[in-house]
CSV table of C-alpha atoms in Angstrom, one decimal:
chain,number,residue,atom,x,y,z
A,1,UNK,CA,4.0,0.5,-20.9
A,2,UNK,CA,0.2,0.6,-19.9
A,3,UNK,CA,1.5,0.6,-16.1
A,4,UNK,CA,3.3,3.9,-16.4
A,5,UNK,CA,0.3,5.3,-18.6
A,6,UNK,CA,-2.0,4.6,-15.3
A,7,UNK,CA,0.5,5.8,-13.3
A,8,UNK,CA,0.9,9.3,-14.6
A,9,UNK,CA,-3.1,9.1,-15.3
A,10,UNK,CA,-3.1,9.4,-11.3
A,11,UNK,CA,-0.8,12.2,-11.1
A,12,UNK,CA,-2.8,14.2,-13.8
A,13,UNK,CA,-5.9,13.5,-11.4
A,14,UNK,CA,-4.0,14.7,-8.3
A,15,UNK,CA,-2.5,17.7,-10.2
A,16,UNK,CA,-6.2,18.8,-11.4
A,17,UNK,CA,-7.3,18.7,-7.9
A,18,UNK,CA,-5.2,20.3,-5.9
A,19,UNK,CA,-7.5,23.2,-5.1
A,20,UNK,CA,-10.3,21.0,-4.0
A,21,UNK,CA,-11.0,17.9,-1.9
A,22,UNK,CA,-8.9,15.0,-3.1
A,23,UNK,CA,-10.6,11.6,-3.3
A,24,UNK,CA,-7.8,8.8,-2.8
A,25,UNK,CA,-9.9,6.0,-3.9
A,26,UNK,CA,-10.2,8.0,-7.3
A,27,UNK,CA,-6.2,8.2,-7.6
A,28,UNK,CA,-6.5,4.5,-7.1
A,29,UNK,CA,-9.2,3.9,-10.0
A,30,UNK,CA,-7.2,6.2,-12.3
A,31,UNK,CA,-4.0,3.7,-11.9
A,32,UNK,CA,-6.7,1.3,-11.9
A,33,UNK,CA,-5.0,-0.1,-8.7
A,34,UNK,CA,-6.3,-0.6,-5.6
A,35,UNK,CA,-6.8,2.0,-2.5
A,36,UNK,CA,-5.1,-0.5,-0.5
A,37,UNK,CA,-2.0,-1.0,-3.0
A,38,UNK,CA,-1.5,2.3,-4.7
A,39,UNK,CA,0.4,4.4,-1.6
A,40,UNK,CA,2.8,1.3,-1.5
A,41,UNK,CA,3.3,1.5,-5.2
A,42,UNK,CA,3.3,5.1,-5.0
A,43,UNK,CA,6.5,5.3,-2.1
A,44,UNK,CA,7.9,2.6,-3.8
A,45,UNK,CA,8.6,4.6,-7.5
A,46,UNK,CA,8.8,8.2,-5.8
A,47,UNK,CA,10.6,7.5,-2.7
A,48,UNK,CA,7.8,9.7,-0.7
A,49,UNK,CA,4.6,9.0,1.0
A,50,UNK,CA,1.6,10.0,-1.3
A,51,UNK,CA,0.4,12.4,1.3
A,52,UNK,CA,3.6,13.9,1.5
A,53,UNK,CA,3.5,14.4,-2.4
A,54,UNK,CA,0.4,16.4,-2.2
A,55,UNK,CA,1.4,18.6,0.6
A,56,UNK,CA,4.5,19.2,-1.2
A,57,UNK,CA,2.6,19.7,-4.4
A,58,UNK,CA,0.0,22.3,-2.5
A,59,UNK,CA,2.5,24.6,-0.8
A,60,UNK,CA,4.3,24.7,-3.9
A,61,UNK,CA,1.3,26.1,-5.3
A,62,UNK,CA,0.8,28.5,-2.7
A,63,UNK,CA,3.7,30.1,-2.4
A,64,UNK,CA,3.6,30.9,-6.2
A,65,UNK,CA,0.3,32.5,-5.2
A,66,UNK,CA,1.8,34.9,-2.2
A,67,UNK,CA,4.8,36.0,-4.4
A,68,UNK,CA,2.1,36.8,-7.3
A,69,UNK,CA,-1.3,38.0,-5.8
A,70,UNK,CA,-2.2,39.9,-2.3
A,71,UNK,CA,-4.7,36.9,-1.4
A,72,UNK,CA,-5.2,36.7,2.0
A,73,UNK,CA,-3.3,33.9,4.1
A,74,UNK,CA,-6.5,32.3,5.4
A,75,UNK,CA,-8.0,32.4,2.3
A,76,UNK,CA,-5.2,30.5,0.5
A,77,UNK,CA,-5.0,28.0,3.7
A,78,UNK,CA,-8.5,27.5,3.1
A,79,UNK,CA,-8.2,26.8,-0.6
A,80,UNK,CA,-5.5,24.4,0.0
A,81,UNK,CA,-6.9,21.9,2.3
A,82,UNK,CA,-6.5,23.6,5.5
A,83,UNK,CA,-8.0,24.2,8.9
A,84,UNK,CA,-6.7,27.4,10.0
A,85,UNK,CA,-4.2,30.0,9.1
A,86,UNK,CA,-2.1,28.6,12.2
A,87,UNK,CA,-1.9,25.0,10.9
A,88,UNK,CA,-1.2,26.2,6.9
A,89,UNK,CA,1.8,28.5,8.6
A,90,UNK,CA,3.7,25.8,10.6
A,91,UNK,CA,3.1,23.5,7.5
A,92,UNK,CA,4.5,26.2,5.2
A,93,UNK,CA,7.4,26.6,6.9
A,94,UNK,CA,8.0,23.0,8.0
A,95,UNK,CA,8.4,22.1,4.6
A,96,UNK,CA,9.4,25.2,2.7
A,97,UNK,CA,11.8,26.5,5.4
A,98,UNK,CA,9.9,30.0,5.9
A,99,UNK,CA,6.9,31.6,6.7
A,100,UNK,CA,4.2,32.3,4.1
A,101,UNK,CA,4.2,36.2,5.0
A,102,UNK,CA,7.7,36.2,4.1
A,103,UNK,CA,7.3,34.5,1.1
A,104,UNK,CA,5.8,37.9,-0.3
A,105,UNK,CA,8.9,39.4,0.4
A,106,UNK,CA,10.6,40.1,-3.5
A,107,UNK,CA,14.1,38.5,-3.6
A,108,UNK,CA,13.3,35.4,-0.9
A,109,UNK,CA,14.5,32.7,-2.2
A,110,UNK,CA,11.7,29.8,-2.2
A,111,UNK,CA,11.6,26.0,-2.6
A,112,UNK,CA,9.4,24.2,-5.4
A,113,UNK,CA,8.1,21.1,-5.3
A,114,UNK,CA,7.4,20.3,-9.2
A,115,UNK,CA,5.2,17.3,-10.3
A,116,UNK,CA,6.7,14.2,-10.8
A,117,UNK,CA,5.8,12.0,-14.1
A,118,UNK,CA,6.7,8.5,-13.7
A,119,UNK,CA,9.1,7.5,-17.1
A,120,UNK,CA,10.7,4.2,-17.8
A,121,UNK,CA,14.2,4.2,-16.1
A,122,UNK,CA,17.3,1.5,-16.3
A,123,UNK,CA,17.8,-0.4,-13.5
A,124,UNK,CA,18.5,-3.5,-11.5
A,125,UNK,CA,21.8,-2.8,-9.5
A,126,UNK,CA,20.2,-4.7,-6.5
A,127,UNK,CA,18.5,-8.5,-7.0
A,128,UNK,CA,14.9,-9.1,-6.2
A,129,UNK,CA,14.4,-12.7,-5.2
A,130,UNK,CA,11.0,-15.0,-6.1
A,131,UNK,CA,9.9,-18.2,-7.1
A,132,UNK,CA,7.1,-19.3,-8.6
A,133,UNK,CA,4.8,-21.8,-7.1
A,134,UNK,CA,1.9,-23.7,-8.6
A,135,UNK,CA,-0.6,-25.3,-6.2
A,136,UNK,CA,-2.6,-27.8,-7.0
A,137,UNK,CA,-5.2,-28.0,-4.5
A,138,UNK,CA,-7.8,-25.7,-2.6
A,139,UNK,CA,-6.5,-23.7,-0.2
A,140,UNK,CA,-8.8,-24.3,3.1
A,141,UNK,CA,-7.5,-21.0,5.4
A,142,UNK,CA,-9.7,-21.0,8.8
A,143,UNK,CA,-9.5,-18.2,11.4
A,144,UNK,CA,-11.2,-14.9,11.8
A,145,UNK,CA,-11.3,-11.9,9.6
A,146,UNK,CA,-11.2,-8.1,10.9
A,147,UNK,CA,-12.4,-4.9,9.2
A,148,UNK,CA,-9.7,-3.0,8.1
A,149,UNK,CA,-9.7,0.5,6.7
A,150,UNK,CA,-7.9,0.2,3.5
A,151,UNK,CA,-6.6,4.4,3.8
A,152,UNK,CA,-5.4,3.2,7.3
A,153,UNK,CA,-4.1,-0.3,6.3
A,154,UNK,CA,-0.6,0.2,6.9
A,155,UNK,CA,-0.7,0.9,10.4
A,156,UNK,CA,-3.9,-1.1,11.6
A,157,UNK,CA,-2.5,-4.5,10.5
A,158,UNK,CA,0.3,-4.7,12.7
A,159,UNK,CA,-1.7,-3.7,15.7
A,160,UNK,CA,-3.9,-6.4,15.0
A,161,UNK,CA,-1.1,-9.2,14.7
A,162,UNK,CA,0.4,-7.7,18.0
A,163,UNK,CA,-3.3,-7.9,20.0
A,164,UNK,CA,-3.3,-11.6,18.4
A,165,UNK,CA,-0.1,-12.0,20.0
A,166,UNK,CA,-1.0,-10.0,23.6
A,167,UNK,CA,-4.5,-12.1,23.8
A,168,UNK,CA,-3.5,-15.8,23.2
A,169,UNK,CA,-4.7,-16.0,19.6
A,170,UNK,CA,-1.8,-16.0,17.8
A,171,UNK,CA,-0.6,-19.0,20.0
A,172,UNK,CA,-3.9,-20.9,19.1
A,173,UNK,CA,-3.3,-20.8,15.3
A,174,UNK,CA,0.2,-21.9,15.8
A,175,UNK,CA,-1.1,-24.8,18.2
A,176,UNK,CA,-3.1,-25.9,15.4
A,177,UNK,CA,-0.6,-25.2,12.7
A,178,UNK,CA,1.9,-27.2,10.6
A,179,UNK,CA,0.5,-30.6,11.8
A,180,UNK,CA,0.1,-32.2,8.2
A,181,UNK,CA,2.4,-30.2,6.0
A,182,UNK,CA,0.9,-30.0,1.8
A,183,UNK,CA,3.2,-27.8,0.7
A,184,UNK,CA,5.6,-24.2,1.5
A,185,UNK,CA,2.4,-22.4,2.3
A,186,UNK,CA,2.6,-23.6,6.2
A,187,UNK,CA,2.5,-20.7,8.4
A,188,UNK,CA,0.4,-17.6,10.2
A,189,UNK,CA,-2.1,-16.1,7.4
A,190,UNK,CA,-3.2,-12.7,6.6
A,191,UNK,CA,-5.1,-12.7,3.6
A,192,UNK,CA,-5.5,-9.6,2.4
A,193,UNK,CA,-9.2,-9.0,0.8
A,194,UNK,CA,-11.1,-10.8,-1.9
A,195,UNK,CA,-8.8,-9.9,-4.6
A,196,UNK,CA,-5.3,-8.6,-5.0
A,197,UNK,CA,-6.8,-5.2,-6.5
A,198,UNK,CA,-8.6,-3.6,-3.2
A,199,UNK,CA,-11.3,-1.4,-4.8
A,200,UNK,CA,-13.7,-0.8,-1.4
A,201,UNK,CA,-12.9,1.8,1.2
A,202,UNK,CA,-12.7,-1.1,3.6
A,203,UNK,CA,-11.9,-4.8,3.4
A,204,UNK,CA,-11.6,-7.8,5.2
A,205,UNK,CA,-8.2,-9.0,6.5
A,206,UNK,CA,-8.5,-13.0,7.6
A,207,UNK,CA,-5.9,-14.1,10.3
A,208,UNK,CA,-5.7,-17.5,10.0
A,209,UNK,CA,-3.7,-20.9,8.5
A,210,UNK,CA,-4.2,-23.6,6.2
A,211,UNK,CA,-6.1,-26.2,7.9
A,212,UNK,CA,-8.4,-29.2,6.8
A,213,UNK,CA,-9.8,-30.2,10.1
A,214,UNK,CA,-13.3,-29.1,11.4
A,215,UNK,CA,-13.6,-25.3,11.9
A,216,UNK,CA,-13.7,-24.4,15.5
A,217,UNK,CA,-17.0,-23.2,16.5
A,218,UNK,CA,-15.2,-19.4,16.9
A,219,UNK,CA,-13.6,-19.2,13.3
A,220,UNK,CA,-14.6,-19.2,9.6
A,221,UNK,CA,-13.4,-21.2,6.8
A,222,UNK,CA,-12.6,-19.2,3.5
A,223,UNK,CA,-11.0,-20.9,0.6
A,224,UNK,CA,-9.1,-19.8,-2.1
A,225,UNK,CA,-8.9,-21.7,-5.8
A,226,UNK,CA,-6.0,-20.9,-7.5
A,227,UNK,CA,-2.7,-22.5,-8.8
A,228,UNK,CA,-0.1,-19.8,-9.5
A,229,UNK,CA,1.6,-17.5,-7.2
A,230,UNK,CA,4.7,-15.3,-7.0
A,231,UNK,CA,6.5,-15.6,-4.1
A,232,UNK,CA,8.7,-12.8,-2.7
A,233,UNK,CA,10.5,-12.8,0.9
A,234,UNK,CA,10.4,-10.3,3.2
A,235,UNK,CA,6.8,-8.8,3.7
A,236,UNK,CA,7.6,-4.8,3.3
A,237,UNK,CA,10.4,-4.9,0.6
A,238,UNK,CA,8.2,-7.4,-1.4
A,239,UNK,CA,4.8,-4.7,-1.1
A,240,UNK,CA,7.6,-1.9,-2.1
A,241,UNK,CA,9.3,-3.5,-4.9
A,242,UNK,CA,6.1,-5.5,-6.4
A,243,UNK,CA,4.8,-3.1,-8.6
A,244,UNK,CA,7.8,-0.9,-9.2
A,245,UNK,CA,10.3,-4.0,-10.1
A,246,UNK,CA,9.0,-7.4,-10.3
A,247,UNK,CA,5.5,-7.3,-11.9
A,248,UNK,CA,6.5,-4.4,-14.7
A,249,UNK,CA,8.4,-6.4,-16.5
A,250,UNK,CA,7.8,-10.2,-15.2
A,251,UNK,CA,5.2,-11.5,-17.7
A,252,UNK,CA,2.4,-11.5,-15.5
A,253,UNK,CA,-0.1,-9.3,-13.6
A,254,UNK,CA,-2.4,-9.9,-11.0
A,255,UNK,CA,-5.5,-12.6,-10.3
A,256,UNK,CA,-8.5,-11.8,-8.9
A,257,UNK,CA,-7.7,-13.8,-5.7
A,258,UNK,CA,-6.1,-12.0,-2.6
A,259,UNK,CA,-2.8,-11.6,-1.5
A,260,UNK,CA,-1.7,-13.5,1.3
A,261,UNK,CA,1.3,-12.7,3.9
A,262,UNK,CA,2.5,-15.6,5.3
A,263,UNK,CA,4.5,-15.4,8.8
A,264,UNK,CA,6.3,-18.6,9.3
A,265,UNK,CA,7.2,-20.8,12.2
A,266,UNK,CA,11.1,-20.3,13.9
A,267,UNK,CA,14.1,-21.6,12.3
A,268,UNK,CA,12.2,-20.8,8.6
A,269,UNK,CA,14.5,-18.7,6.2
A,270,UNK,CA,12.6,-16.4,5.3
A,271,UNK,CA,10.9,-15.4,8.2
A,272,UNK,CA,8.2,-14.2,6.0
A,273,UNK,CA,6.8,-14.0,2.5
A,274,UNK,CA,4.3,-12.2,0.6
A,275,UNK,CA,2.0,-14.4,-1.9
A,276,UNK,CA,0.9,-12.6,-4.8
A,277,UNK,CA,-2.1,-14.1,-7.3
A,278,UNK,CA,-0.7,-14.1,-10.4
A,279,UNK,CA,-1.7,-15.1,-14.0
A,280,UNK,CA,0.6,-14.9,-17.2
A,281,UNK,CA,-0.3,-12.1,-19.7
């Protein structure tokens, strides 16, 4: 499947740079996947944090080098990405369960970390709920957008929902919220981007809602023309299990129109939803 072949093309990049710098936004062009999407879809297949992989990946590596040369520890910290001596010890040890200078010692028995290749596996012991719903009409979203550092994605977006919350903007949207229902897509807004792939170090995500009055002199209209979306509750599951469960083998892949997490209003089962673009293949 071409997914897997992208996959693994990332993997061979990381494996064929783990003595040098490694450039995340080129693991994310080799899986020709977004900066923003391919840690989720990484943690989601692997069941580890992309980061952690390459640590793992680069101590492995240097322990085979203590057992086999006389480099110097500083030299090999250096080599692998690392400050100091100090920092490449505690992170030796934290994850390999010794200290590099007694990895030299013959006999020691050492961990390896070996490189994982991403292969077609059976599965579906556990359901994955969507629908499928077709719009057909404009989507008017108003409401401000904030720069978000796609590396740092994951931790900035919350914070900025929460600082809606803390200064009264949050409150706003929902004032002017839900006041002439057009269809399920009735609730808080984060669209994520220009386009479901995330290419750019940074990108634009637009807290807002779907609104067709006039825009407030302090927000910005954006809107989004497309008809076909996949719908999938529960905001962190659905980024975890999009690309490793429901788009491999769903019959579609992804428009070039953002993503959009919708937060609804109380009472609403789900409590939230991810909207994924999608077009049939």
């Amino acid at each position: 499947m071409d997914w897997l072949e992208r996959m693994n093309r990332a993997l061979e990049y990381i494996e064929d740079n783990l003595e040098t710098e490694i450039d995340y936004k080129k693991i994310a062009q080799a899986a020709t996947c977004s900066e923003y999407h391919f840690p989720r879809m990484f943690s989601a297949l692997s069941g580890i944090s992309l980061s952690e992989y390459i640590r793992r990946r680069r101590l492995t590596l240097a322990a085979f080098e203590l057992q086999k040369s006389n480099i110097r520890i500083l030299d090999l910290a250096i080599k692998y990405g690392y400050d100091s001596a100090d920092s490449f010890s505690r992170a030796f040890q934290k994850t390999l369960g010794l200290k590099p200078s007694d990895a030299r010692n013959k006999g020691t028995q050492l961990k390896a970390f070996p490189k994982i290749s991403f292969q077609i596996s059976i599965k579906g012991d556990t359901e994955m709920e969507y629908r499928i719903e077709d719009l057909d009409f404009e989507l008017r979203i108003i409401g401000t957008g904030k720069p978000v550092k796609t590396s740092k994605a994951f931790k900035t977006i919350p914070t900025l929902w929460n600082n809606a919350k803390k200064d009264g903007y949050m409150q706003r949207l929902i004032d002017m919220s839900w006041e002439n229902p057009k269809c399920t897509l009735e609730s808080l807004l984060g669209v994520c981007g220009k386009e479901a792939a995330i290419m750019d170090e940074e990108f634009t995500y637009f807290m807002g809602i779907r609104y067709d009055g006039d825009v407030p002199s302090n927000m910005e209209c954006i809107t989004i023309s497309h008809s076909t979306w996949a719908v999938i509750p529960n905001i962190v599951e659905a980024w975890k299990r999009l690309y490793s469960d429901w788009l491999p083998t769903s019959g579609y892949e992804l428009a070039n129109f953002p993503c959009i997490e919708c937060y609804y209003p109380p009472k609403h089962k789900p409590r939230h939803e991810l909207w994924v673009p999608v077009v049939p293949k």
